[in-house]
Amino acid sequence: GAELEVRWAGADDTFGTGDDVVATATTSLDGTYLGTGLPYGRSRVTVDPDTVPTGLSARFDLDGVGTENVAERTLDMSTPDARDVDFSYAGDGAIGDTVWHDVDGDGRIDSGEDPLPGVLVTVVWAGPDGDFGTADDRSFTDVTDADGEYLVTTLPFGEYRVDIDPDTLPDGFVATYDVDGGDDRTATVTLDAGETRLDVDFGERLVADASITKTHDADAAAPGDVVSFELVVRNLGPGTAADVRVIDPIPDGLTVLS
């Protein structure tokens, strides 16, 4: 939807004189445009900045962004077509920060709690319309580093959804924290123009579901009988149980033989 002016300098090869020829073009959904029927000579392409989504600034054009939104190209017999007159725009915002092992499940990064590296993070911009799931959505990805940190930059302002991929987490973790309180490995946040948000953290806790079953080998026991008990501890996961301790109080009237 960005609008462009394509201007041929005319036979005198000078812009701004009476023989200039002007055409217009509009970018398609994939950002491409095409100006056709141009004679040899100098041409100038100008992007109308009012048709570029708000919050984006010029980052590249063919002859440098010293003249923002404008690029010149010469067509001749050796180069009758030019498909390299591109323009790029980006925002000035950023979203990060940490995915960590929230050992105590309190939603705070405490001393001694380890980062979780190698986690895939996807940041989805809702686009200029502000609605997720429409054609103007844009996705960006990053992977947490050795410190569990991620950072996605050059973002325009607007609504964002940040997700972590559970398939890239170690086995046995469950979510304990995200910034919008859902604890579902997804957070929706708003980014102002030029803002850097380093508060979009995700906490994960390694958990285990241990159970114990106690059985004996006698239907009934008379005084003085010896009865054997068996205690079986099972872990239903998803995490590995560590430092498991079993305490089995002995009722009055019974004596442990071994």
XYZ file of N, CA and C in Angstrom:
774
model
N 0.768 -1.208 0.000
C 0.000 0.000 0.000
C 0.810 1.275 0.000
N 2.154 1.191 -0.032
C 2.977 2.400 -0.122
C 2.911 2.943 -1.545
N 2.797 4.259 -1.658
C 2.684 4.890 -2.967
C 4.023 5.488 -3.380
N 4.357 5.346 -4.687
C 5.637 5.817 -5.208
C 5.412 6.637 -6.479
N 6.288 7.593 -6.648
C 6.319 8.353 -7.892
C 7.565 7.928 -8.662
N 7.376 7.594 -9.947
C 8.490 7.245 -10.829
C 8.601 8.365 -11.861
N 9.702 9.086 -11.831
C 9.874 10.273 -12.692
C 11.067 10.070 -13.628
N 10.808 10.186 -14.946
C 11.884 10.179 -15.943
C 12.332 11.615 -16.170
N 13.631 11.849 -16.237
C 14.155 13.211 -16.352
C 13.930 13.826 -17.724
N 13.458 13.047 -18.664
C 13.175 13.575 -20.002
C 14.402 13.605 -20.890
N 14.196 14.097 -22.094
C 15.271 14.119 -23.086
C 16.431 15.002 -22.668
N 16.167 16.025 -21.832
C 17.265 16.919 -21.404
C 18.046 16.349 -20.217
N 17.590 15.186 -19.712
C 18.279 14.485 -18.616
C 18.386 15.346 -17.359
N 17.412 16.219 -17.156
C 17.423 17.111 -15.998
C 16.056 17.041 -15.321
N 16.057 16.744 -14.025
C 14.796 16.687 -13.291
C 14.246 18.094 -13.053
N 12.948 18.208 -13.071
C 12.300 19.464 -12.726
C 12.063 20.376 -13.908
N 12.314 19.897 -15.106
C 12.045 20.715 -16.291
C 10.779 20.228 -16.975
N 10.403 20.946 -18.016
C 9.096 20.708 -18.619
C 8.940 19.375 -19.300
N 10.034 18.690 -19.622
C 9.875 17.417 -20.330
C 9.909 16.205 -19.403
N 9.881 16.420 -18.079
C 9.787 15.290 -17.157
C 8.503 14.512 -17.424
N 8.605 13.172 -17.263
C 7.424 12.309 -17.383
C 7.246 11.590 -16.045
N 6.012 11.662 -15.502
C 5.747 11.130 -14.158
C 4.701 10.029 -14.222
N 4.995 8.929 -13.512
C 4.028 7.836 -13.337
C 3.987 7.486 -11.860
N 2.961 6.761 -11.458
C 2.830 6.353 -10.057
C 2.714 4.837 -9.974
N 3.035 4.317 -8.804
C 2.919 2.884 -8.532
C 2.571 2.700 -7.066
N 2.003 1.559 -6.740
C 1.647 1.223 -5.363
C 2.166 -0.169 -5.054
N 2.786 -0.340 -3.883
C 3.320 -1.656 -3.533
C 2.191 -2.652 -3.289
N 2.440 -3.897 -3.695
C 1.481 -4.975 -3.483
C 1.653 -5.529 -2.067
N 0.920 -6.593 -1.758
C 0.975 -7.175 -0.418
C 2.377 -7.673 -0.065
N 3.158 -8.068 -1.079
C 4.520 -8.529 -0.789
C 5.551 -7.410 -0.878
N 5.074 -6.145 -0.991
C 5.967 -4.993 -0.962
C 6.601 -4.636 -2.289
N 6.263 -5.347 -3.362
C 6.875 -5.063 -4.655
C 6.081 -4.005 -5.415
N 6.789 -3.322 -6.333
C 6.164 -2.352 -7.229
C 6.859 -2.452 -8.574
N 6.265 -1.880 -9.619
C 6.873 -1.934 -10.940
C 6.444 -0.714 -11.748
N 7.435 0.019 -12.252
C 7.182 1.107 -13.183
C 7.625 0.674 -14.571
N 6.732 0.686 -15.525
C 7.035 0.156 -16.858
C 7.013 1.267 -17.907
N 7.519 0.919 -19.108
C 7.480 1.843 -20.230
C 8.445 3.001 -20.125
N 9.499 2.863 -19.356
C 10.449 3.963 -19.154
C 11.493 4.001 -20.277
N 11.758 5.168 -20.844
C 12.837 5.295 -21.823
C 14.196 5.234 -21.125
N 15.251 5.111 -21.953
C 16.595 5.179 -21.388
C 16.832 6.569 -20.796
N 17.724 6.606 -19.807
C 18.064 7.856 -19.166
C 17.866 7.790 -17.665
N 17.934 8.931 -17.034
C 17.817 9.004 -15.578
C 16.355 8.935 -15.144
N 16.119 8.132 -14.098
C 14.795 8.079 -13.478
C 14.969 8.228 -11.972
N 13.981 8.817 -11.348
C 13.994 9.019 -9.899
C 12.720 8.399 -9.326
N 12.903 7.577 -8.272
C 11.765 6.952 -7.589
C 11.652 7.572 -6.199
N 10.445 8.019 -5.859
C 10.202 8.657 -4.568
C 9.056 7.950 -3.856
N 9.308 7.535 -2.626
C 8.260 6.923 -1.795
C 7.552 8.021 -1.015
N 6.226 7.993 -1.055
C 5.448 8.954 -0.265
C 5.487 8.511 1.195
N 6.196 9.228 2.076
C 6.340 8.769 3.466
C 5.020 8.706 4.219
N 4.020 9.444 3.760
C 2.724 9.410 4.429
C 2.009 8.088 4.214
N 2.480 7.293 3.241
C 1.846 5.996 2.974
C 2.634 4.835 3.573
N 3.744 5.140 4.249
C 4.511 4.129 4.982
C 3.910 4.015 6.382
N 3.732 2.779 6.921
C 3.139 2.637 8.255
C 3.824 3.528 9.291
N 3.029 4.141 10.137
C 3.543 5.022 11.182
C 4.507 4.263 12.095
N 5.579 4.935 12.479
C 6.546 4.328 13.390
C 7.727 3.683 12.705
N 7.742 3.695 11.359
C 8.868 3.144 10.626
C 9.728 4.272 10.084
N 11.024 4.060 10.062
C 11.943 5.046 9.501
C 12.785 4.391 8.421
N 13.277 5.211 7.484
C 14.048 4.703 6.350
C 15.373 4.113 6.811
N 15.691 2.922 6.313
C 16.951 2.261 6.655
C 17.823 1.987 5.433
N 17.232 1.927 4.243
C 18.021 1.632 3.051
C 17.292 2.115 1.810
N 18.067 2.681 0.864
C 17.624 2.772 -0.526
C 18.858 2.722 -1.410
N 18.659 2.623 -2.705
C 19.736 2.300 -3.626
C 20.898 3.279 -3.572
N 20.622 4.570 -3.418
C 21.712 5.548 -3.415
C 21.955 6.148 -2.036
N 21.468 5.462 -0.980
C 21.740 5.903 0.383
C 20.606 6.712 0.968
N 20.446 6.630 2.302
C 19.330 7.299 2.966
C 19.648 8.736 3.326
N 20.764 9.268 2.777
C 20.994 10.706 2.936
C 19.885 11.506 2.297
N 19.300 10.934 1.255
C 18.076 11.484 0.652
C 16.980 10.455 0.907
N 16.363 10.549 2.071
C 15.382 9.538 2.475
C 14.230 9.474 1.481
N 13.788 8.242 1.218
C 12.614 7.954 0.394
C 12.829 8.225 -1.089
N 14.059 8.555 -1.488
C 14.347 8.904 -2.881
C 15.556 8.119 -3.370
N 15.449 7.554 -4.592
C 16.584 6.876 -5.205
C 16.572 7.133 -6.704
N 17.749 7.282 -7.286
C 17.866 7.502 -8.725
C 18.530 6.310 -9.390
N 18.133 6.085 -10.649
C 18.671 4.963 -11.418
C 18.718 5.362 -12.881
N 19.765 4.948 -13.580
C 19.901 5.239 -15.000
C 19.698 3.960 -15.803
N 18.813 4.022 -16.803
C 18.587 2.908 -17.710
C 19.301 3.190 -19.026
N 19.936 2.155 -19.586
C 20.591 2.285 -20.885
C 20.533 0.934 -21.582
N 21.236 0.808 -22.683
C 21.163 -0.418 -23.468
C 21.692 -1.617 -22.686
N 22.696 -1.390 -21.862
C 23.242 -2.497 -21.078
C 22.375 -2.832 -19.868
N 21.599 -1.867 -19.403
C 20.698 -2.087 -18.263
C 19.331 -1.507 -18.610
N 18.576 -2.225 -19.441
C 17.265 -1.700 -19.832
C 16.212 -1.855 -18.746
N 16.445 -2.772 -17.800
C 15.517 -3.010 -16.688
C 16.301 -2.962 -15.391
N 15.724 -2.362 -14.380
C 16.372 -2.292 -13.063
C 15.386 -2.779 -12.007
N 15.705 -3.909 -11.395
C 14.841 -4.462 -10.343
C 15.524 -4.362 -8.980
N 16.383 -3.352 -8.831
C 17.128 -3.210 -7.582
C 16.855 -1.879 -6.881
N 15.819 -1.170 -7.298
C 15.527 0.115 -6.656
C 14.606 -0.159 -5.468
N 15.209 -0.653 -4.404
C 14.481 -1.078 -3.211
C 14.555 -0.012 -2.128
N 13.590 -0.086 -1.218
C 13.545 0.786 -0.049
C 13.199 -0.085 1.158
N 13.903 0.113 2.248
C 13.562 -0.632 3.467
C 13.274 0.344 4.598
N 12.361 -0.083 5.454
C 11.932 0.716 6.598
C 11.865 -0.191 7.822
N 12.176 0.355 8.970
C 12.138 -0.417 10.201
C 11.779 0.492 11.363
N 11.344 -0.144 12.438
C 11.033 0.598 13.654
C 12.270 0.787 14.517
N 12.090 1.484 15.625
C 13.191 1.771 16.546
C 12.990 1.134 17.914
N 12.017 0.233 18.027
C 11.731 -0.387 19.314
C 12.379 -1.758 19.442
N 12.301 -2.342 20.641
C 12.888 -3.657 20.899
C 12.118 -4.346 22.016
N 12.123 -5.690 21.967
C 11.492 -6.517 23.005
C 12.478 -7.615 23.402
N 12.671 -7.851 24.708
C 13.499 -8.917 25.273
C 12.898 -9.259 26.647
N 13.260 -10.362 27.352
C 14.551 -10.428 27.935
C 14.942 -11.865 28.316
N 14.396 -12.495 29.378
C 15.010 -13.699 29.940
C 14.009 -14.838 30.092
N 14.477 -16.056 29.745
C 13.764 -17.298 30.070
C 14.624 -18.019 31.097
N 14.024 -18.357 32.244
C 14.854 -18.898 33.331
C 14.128 -20.012 34.084
N 14.939 -20.780 34.857
C 14.426 -21.857 35.698
C 13.988 -21.257 37.029
N 12.696 -21.108 37.183
C 12.104 -20.504 38.380
C 11.950 -21.598 39.432
N 13.043 -21.890 40.123
C 13.109 -23.062 41.001
C 11.992 -23.067 42.032
N 11.744 -21.903 42.660
C 10.728 -21.851 43.706
C 9.358 -21.424 43.194
N 9.244 -21.156 41.908
C 7.946 -20.850 41.323
C 7.348 -19.535 41.764
N 8.192 -18.587 42.197
C 7.631 -17.336 42.714
C 7.539 -16.236 41.655
N 7.948 -16.534 40.408
C 7.830 -15.541 39.347
C 8.883 -14.451 39.393
N 9.936 -14.641 40.194
C 11.032 -13.677 40.279
C 12.351 -14.384 39.980
N 13.241 -13.671 39.304
C 14.558 -14.237 39.026
C 15.426 -14.062 40.265
N 15.579 -15.141 41.015
C 16.319 -15.095 42.271
C 17.777 -15.516 42.054
N 18.616 -15.124 42.991
C 20.017 -15.529 42.956
C 20.112 -17.050 42.960
N 20.925 -17.596 42.065
C 21.113 -19.038 42.003
C 20.180 -19.749 41.049
N 19.193 -19.046 40.503
C 18.295 -19.672 39.537
C 18.907 -19.569 38.143
N 18.961 -20.690 37.443
C 19.709 -20.777 36.202
C 18.899 -20.279 35.004
N 19.601 -19.740 33.994
C 18.939 -19.386 32.741
C 18.639 -20.634 31.924
N 17.759 -20.486 30.948
C 17.442 -21.580 30.033
C 17.862 -21.160 28.625
N 19.030 -21.604 28.169
C 19.487 -21.245 26.821
C 18.825 -22.124 25.761
N 18.896 -21.662 24.509
C 18.424 -22.464 23.384
C 16.926 -22.516 23.202
N 16.197 -21.596 23.832
C 14.737 -21.582 23.713
C 14.339 -20.658 22.562
N 13.504 -21.154 21.662
C 13.043 -20.372 20.522
C 11.941 -19.413 20.964
N 12.135 -18.123 20.677
C 11.169 -17.083 21.023
C 10.646 -16.465 19.731
N 9.325 -16.376 19.616
C 8.692 -15.759 18.445
C 7.954 -14.503 18.881
N 8.246 -13.394 18.204
C 7.603 -12.111 18.482
C 6.741 -11.754 17.266
N 5.443 -11.623 17.483
C 4.508 -11.336 16.392
C 3.969 -9.921 16.559
N 4.184 -9.097 15.556
C 3.597 -7.755 15.505
C 2.228 -7.855 14.859
N 1.219 -7.239 15.475
C -0.142 -7.309 14.950
C -0.334 -6.469 13.699
N 0.713 -5.716 13.304
C 0.627 -4.923 12.090
C -0.068 -3.595 12.316
N -0.145 -2.778 11.258
C -0.775 -1.466 11.402
C -2.226 -1.515 11.847
N -2.946 -2.632 11.544
C -4.358 -2.693 11.935
C -4.546 -3.045 13.405
N -3.476 -3.483 14.097
C -3.551 -3.786 15.522
C -4.256 -5.068 15.870
N -4.604 -5.882 14.858
C -5.336 -7.131 15.098
C -4.462 -8.328 14.742
N -4.353 -9.284 15.672
C -3.607 -10.500 15.395
C -4.410 -11.402 14.461
N -3.677 -12.124 13.621
C -4.328 -13.087 12.738
C -4.760 -12.531 11.405
N -4.364 -11.297 11.085
C -4.713 -10.704 9.803
C -3.472 -10.652 8.905
N -3.690 -10.238 7.649
C -2.636 -10.349 6.642
C -1.424 -9.481 6.915
N -1.578 -8.428 7.728
C -0.433 -7.531 7.944
C 0.401 -7.908 9.162
N 0.128 -9.049 9.795
C 0.967 -9.516 10.901
C 2.384 -9.792 10.398
N 3.367 -9.566 11.257
C 4.754 -9.881 10.935
C 5.393 -10.605 12.119
N 6.202 -11.636 11.817
C 6.830 -12.445 12.861
C 8.343 -12.278 12.844
N 8.922 -12.286 14.043
C 10.365 -12.197 14.228
C 10.761 -13.270 15.240
N 11.940 -13.841 15.111
C 12.362 -14.892 16.032
C 13.756 -14.625 16.578
N 14.004 -15.217 17.735
C 15.340 -15.213 18.322
C 15.436 -16.452 19.203
N 16.659 -16.831 19.569
C 16.905 -17.981 20.437
C 17.670 -17.486 21.660
N 17.253 -17.917 22.845
C 17.912 -17.451 24.065
C 19.372 -17.895 24.085
N 20.235 -16.984 24.569
C 21.663 -17.250 24.613
C 22.043 -17.974 25.908
N 23.333 -18.051 26.191
C 23.812 -18.767 27.380
C 23.273 -18.174 28.669
N 22.886 -16.903 28.647
C 22.307 -16.252 29.829
C 20.781 -16.317 29.827
N 20.209 -17.079 28.890
C 18.758 -17.188 28.810
C 18.089 -15.966 28.219
N 18.865 -15.076 27.613
C 18.321 -13.806 27.135
C 18.059 -13.836 25.627
N 17.026 -13.092 25.224
C 16.723 -12.892 23.808
C 16.465 -11.410 23.590
N 16.561 -10.965 22.342
C 16.307 -9.565 22.018
C 15.927 -9.472 20.543
N 14.781 -8.843 20.281
C 14.326 -8.586 18.911
C 14.257 -7.072 18.742
N 14.969 -6.557 17.752
C 15.111 -5.114 17.581
C 14.433 -4.628 16.305
N 14.559 -3.337 16.047
C 13.997 -2.619 14.877
C 12.500 -2.869 14.747
N 11.801 -2.788 15.865
C 10.357 -3.040 15.874
C 9.580 -1.726 15.841
N 8.516 -1.663 15.039
C 7.634 -0.495 15.080
C 6.740 -0.556 16.319
N 6.106 0.560 16.651
C 5.225 0.533 17.817
C 3.951 -0.230 17.479
N 3.283 -0.704 18.515
C 2.033 -1.419 18.300
C 1.854 -2.562 19.274
N 0.948 -3.485 18.912
C 0.619 -4.635 19.748
C 1.476 -5.827 19.343
N 1.982 -6.545 20.358
C 2.849 -7.692 20.112
C 2.408 -8.895 20.952
N 2.606 -10.078 20.373
C 2.450 -11.331 21.110
C 3.800 -12.044 21.092
N 4.265 -12.430 22.276
C 5.554 -13.097 22.412
C 5.310 -14.511 22.919
N 5.835 -15.503 22.201
C 5.651 -16.913 22.558
C 6.998 -17.589 22.702
N 7.090 -18.553 23.619
C 8.252 -19.435 23.648
C 7.798 -20.829 23.217
N 8.662 -21.509 22.477
C 8.331 -22.817 21.913
C 8.617 -23.893 22.947
N 7.578 -24.594 23.445
C 7.813 -25.607 24.479
C 8.674 -26.763 24.001
N 8.706 -26.998 22.678
C 9.523 -28.092 22.155
C 11.012 -27.804 22.288
N 11.384 -26.543 22.544
C 12.798 -26.189 22.704
C 13.189 -26.059 24.181
N 12.267 -26.358 25.084
C 12.571 -26.381 26.513
C 13.031 -27.775 26.924
N 13.864 -27.884 27.949
C 14.190 -29.213 28.474
C 12.934 -29.908 28.975
N 12.960 -31.233 28.986
C 11.805 -32.009 29.445
C 11.510 -31.716 30.911
N 10.221 -31.754 31.232
C 9.814 -31.680 32.625
C 9.535 -30.306 33.168
N 9.539 -29.273 32.323
C 9.291 -27.926 32.808
C 7.833 -27.529 32.588
N 7.324 -26.746 33.537
C 5.988 -26.156 33.403
C 6.123 -24.648 33.633
N 5.229 -23.904 32.996
C 5.301 -22.450 33.065
C 4.909 -21.940 34.447
N 5.657 -20.929 34.946
C 5.339 -20.306 36.225
C 5.097 -18.805 36.109
N 5.586 -18.192 35.002
C 5.479 -16.741 34.920
C 5.556 -16.267 33.480
N 4.706 -15.294 33.153
C 4.931 -14.414 32.003
C 4.357 -13.052 32.356
N 4.711 -12.037 31.579
C 4.489 -10.660 32.000
C 3.014 -10.266 32.037
N 2.151 -10.948 31.260
C 0.734 -10.584 31.310
C -0.088 -11.492 32.213
N 0.606 -12.395 32.964
C -0.059 -13.152 34.016
C -0.749 -14.420 33.594
N -0.632 -14.828 32.325
C -1.324 -16.030 31.886
C -0.610 -17.307 32.240
N 0.715 -17.233 32.490
C 1.522 -18.411 32.785
C 1.308 -19.500 31.738
N 1.206 -19.085 30.459
C 0.902 -20.025 29.383
C 1.934 -19.959 28.258
N 3.124 -19.399 28.589
C 4.203 -19.276 27.610
C 3.865 -18.329 26.470
N 2.893 -17.484 26.692
C 2.507 -16.458 25.727
C 2.236 -15.166 26.487
N 2.733 -14.045 25.959
C 2.490 -12.746 26.584
C 2.134 -11.741 25.505
N 1.126 -10.925 25.772
C 0.729 -9.854 24.868
C 1.127 -8.525 25.495
N 1.880 -7.720 24.741
C 2.394 -6.459 25.264
C 2.217 -5.362 24.226
N 2.235 -4.120 24.703
C 2.165 -2.949 23.830
C 3.525 -2.267 23.816
N 3.986 -1.919 22.616
C 5.278 -1.250 22.453
C 5.031 0.146 21.913
N 5.482 1.159 22.665
C 5.382 2.538 22.197
C 6.494 2.833 21.193
N 6.355 3.913 20.442
C 7.339 4.284 19.432
C 8.718 4.473 20.073
N 9.714 3.766 19.565
C 11.074 3.888 20.077
C 11.317 3.239 21.420
N 10.339 2.525 21.966
C 10.475 1.929 23.295
C 11.247 0.619 23.242
N 12.049 0.379 24.274
C 12.706 -0.904 24.471
C 12.141 -1.547 25.732
N 11.490 -2.696 25.565
C 10.902 -3.405 26.704
C 11.758 -4.624 27.022
N 12.413 -4.564 28.179
C 13.233 -5.673 28.640
C 12.614 -6.315 29.872
N 11.289 -6.452 29.828
C 10.575 -7.047 30.953
C 9.730 -8.242 30.526
N 9.889 -8.689 29.286
C 9.038 -9.777 28.787
C 9.747 -11.104 29.073
N 9.740 -11.474 30.349
C 10.419 -12.676 30.835
C 9.458 -13.853 30.863
N 10.034 -15.061 30.907
C 9.251 -16.285 31.045
C 9.924 -17.178 32.079
N 9.151 -17.562 33.115
C 9.648 -18.466 34.139
C 9.166 -19.880 33.880
N 10.057 -20.838 34.106
C 9.744 -22.261 33.940
C 10.267 -23.026 35.145
N 9.452 -23.947 35.636
C 9.844 -24.714 36.827
C 9.860 -26.200 36.504
N 10.927 -26.874 36.925
C 11.035 -28.318 36.765
C 10.244 -28.991 37.885
N 9.257 -29.794 37.518
C 8.396 -30.405 38.530
C 8.361 -31.918 38.346
N 8.071 -32.599 39.445
C 7.881 -34.048 39.443
C 6.627 -34.361 40.248
N 5.961 -35.465 39.924
C 4.752 -35.894 40.619
C 5.033 -37.268 41.230
N 5.550 -37.251 42.455
C 5.941 -38.499 43.120
C 4.786 -39.033 43.963
N 4.634 -40.358 43.932
C 3.623 -41.020 44.774
C 4.265 -42.228 45.444
N 3.660 -42.682 46.525
C 4.193 -43.834 47.258
C 3.056 -44.813 47.548
N 3.346 -46.080 47.345
C 2.377 -47.146 47.633
C 2.986 -48.088 48.667
N 2.199 -48.402 49.719
C 2.678 -49.281 50.787
C 1.778 -50.515 50.853
N 2.383 -51.693 50.744
C 1.618 -52.948 50.813
C 2.272 -53.881 51.843
N 1.519 -54.897 52.263
C 2.074 -55.911 53.178
C 1.647 -57.285 52.694
N 2.275 -58.348 53.304
C 2.076 -59.713 52.816
C 1.118 -60.524 53.655
N 0.338 -59.882 54.486
C -0.571 -60.650 55.355
C -1.956 -60.012 55.349
N -2.996 -60.884 55.285
C -4.363 -60.370 55.372
C -4.687 -59.936 56.793
N -4.083 -60.647 57.748
C -4.289 -60.307 59.156
C -3.030 -60.729 59.917
N -2.816 -60.127 61.070
C -1.619 -60.445 61.855
C -1.993 -60.548 63.320
N -1.553 -61.681 63.940
C -1.750 -61.880 65.374
C -0.546 -61.323 66.115
N -0.700 -61.072 67.413
C 0.447 -60.581 68.174
C 1.649 -61.517 68.031
N 2.794 -60.972 67.744
C 4.019 -61.744 67.584
C 4.312 -62.154 66.162
N 3.331 -62.013 65.243
C 3.590 -62.354 63.843
C 4.564 -61.360 63.210
N 5.296 -61.864 62.236
C 6.196 -61.013 61.454
C 5.517 -60.674 60.129
N 5.409 -59.408 59.844
C 4.748 -58.937 58.621
C 5.742 -58.085 57.828
N 5.810 -58.364 56.538
C 6.702 -57.577 55.666
C 5.905 -56.511 54.925
N 6.462 -55.312 54.903
C 5.853 -54.197 54.166
C 6.753 -53.817 52.991
N 6.124 -53.438 51.903
C 6.877 -52.958 50.729
C 6.415 -51.538 50.386
N 7.374 -50.645 50.240
C 7.084 -49.267 49.854
C 7.648 -49.024 48.452
N 6.806 -48.585 47.537
C 7.217 -48.312 46.157
C 6.957 -46.837 45.857
N 8.007 -46.146 45.453
C 7.903 -44.731 45.082
C 7.914 -44.626 43.557
N 6.927 -43.925 43.024
C 6.835 -43.729 41.569
C 6.832 -42.239 41.249
N 7.450 -41.890 40.141
C 7.443 -40.510 39.653
C 6.664 -40.452 38.342
N 5.555 -39.735 38.352
C 4.735 -39.588 37.160
C 5.169 -38.399 36.308
N 6.270 -37.741 36.712
C 6.832 -36.655 35.901
C 6.032 -35.363 36.031
N 6.251 -34.467 35.063
C 7.124 -34.666 33.901
C 8.612 -34.510 34.202
N 8.965 -33.927 35.353
C 10.368 -33.708 35.649
C 10.981 -34.879 36.383
N 12.299 -34.862 36.493
C 13.025 -35.886 37.236
C 12.986 -35.547 38.719
N 12.579 -36.515 39.542
C 12.539 -36.298 40.983
C 13.954 -36.369 41.542
N 14.301 -35.406 42.359
C 15.644 -35.358 42.941
C 15.545 -35.218 44.451
N 16.529 -35.783 45.154
C 16.605 -35.695 46.621
C 15.312 -36.180 47.276
N 14.783 -37.288 46.753
C 13.538 -37.844 47.310
C 13.839 -38.500 48.666
N 13.013 -38.203 49.646
C 13.188 -38.763 50.994
C 11.863 -39.355 51.439
N 11.890 -40.610 51.873
C 10.674 -41.300 52.326
C 10.737 -41.460 53.837
N 9.680 -41.014 54.523
C 9.555 -41.158 55.975
C 8.314 -41.997 56.250
N 8.490 -43.108 56.931
C 7.373 -44.023 57.207
C 7.263 -44.219 58.722
N 6.440 -43.414 59.402
C 6.290 -43.557 60.858
C 5.756 -44.965 61.224
N 6.291 -45.535 62.274
C 5.863 -46.855 62.723
C 4.755 -46.707 63.770
N 3.581 -47.331 63.540
C 2.493 -47.210 64.524
C 2.891 -47.837 65.866
N 2.249 -47.383 66.913
C 2.471 -47.959 68.241
C 2.158 -49.441 68.219
N 2.975 -50.224 68.905
C 2.735 -51.661 69.014
C 3.497 -52.477 67.999
N 4.169 -51.836 67.030
C 4.963 -52.535 66.036
C 6.437 -52.262 66.272
N 7.272 -53.225 65.931
C 8.719 -53.117 66.069
C 9.366 -53.415 64.734
N 10.329 -52.584 64.367
C 11.063 -52.813 63.101
C 12.122 -53.871 63.348
N 12.093 -54.930 62.526
C 13.090 -55.994 62.632
C 14.239 -55.770 61.650
N 13.954 -55.257 60.495
C 15.020 -54.984 59.545
C 14.510 -54.026 58.488
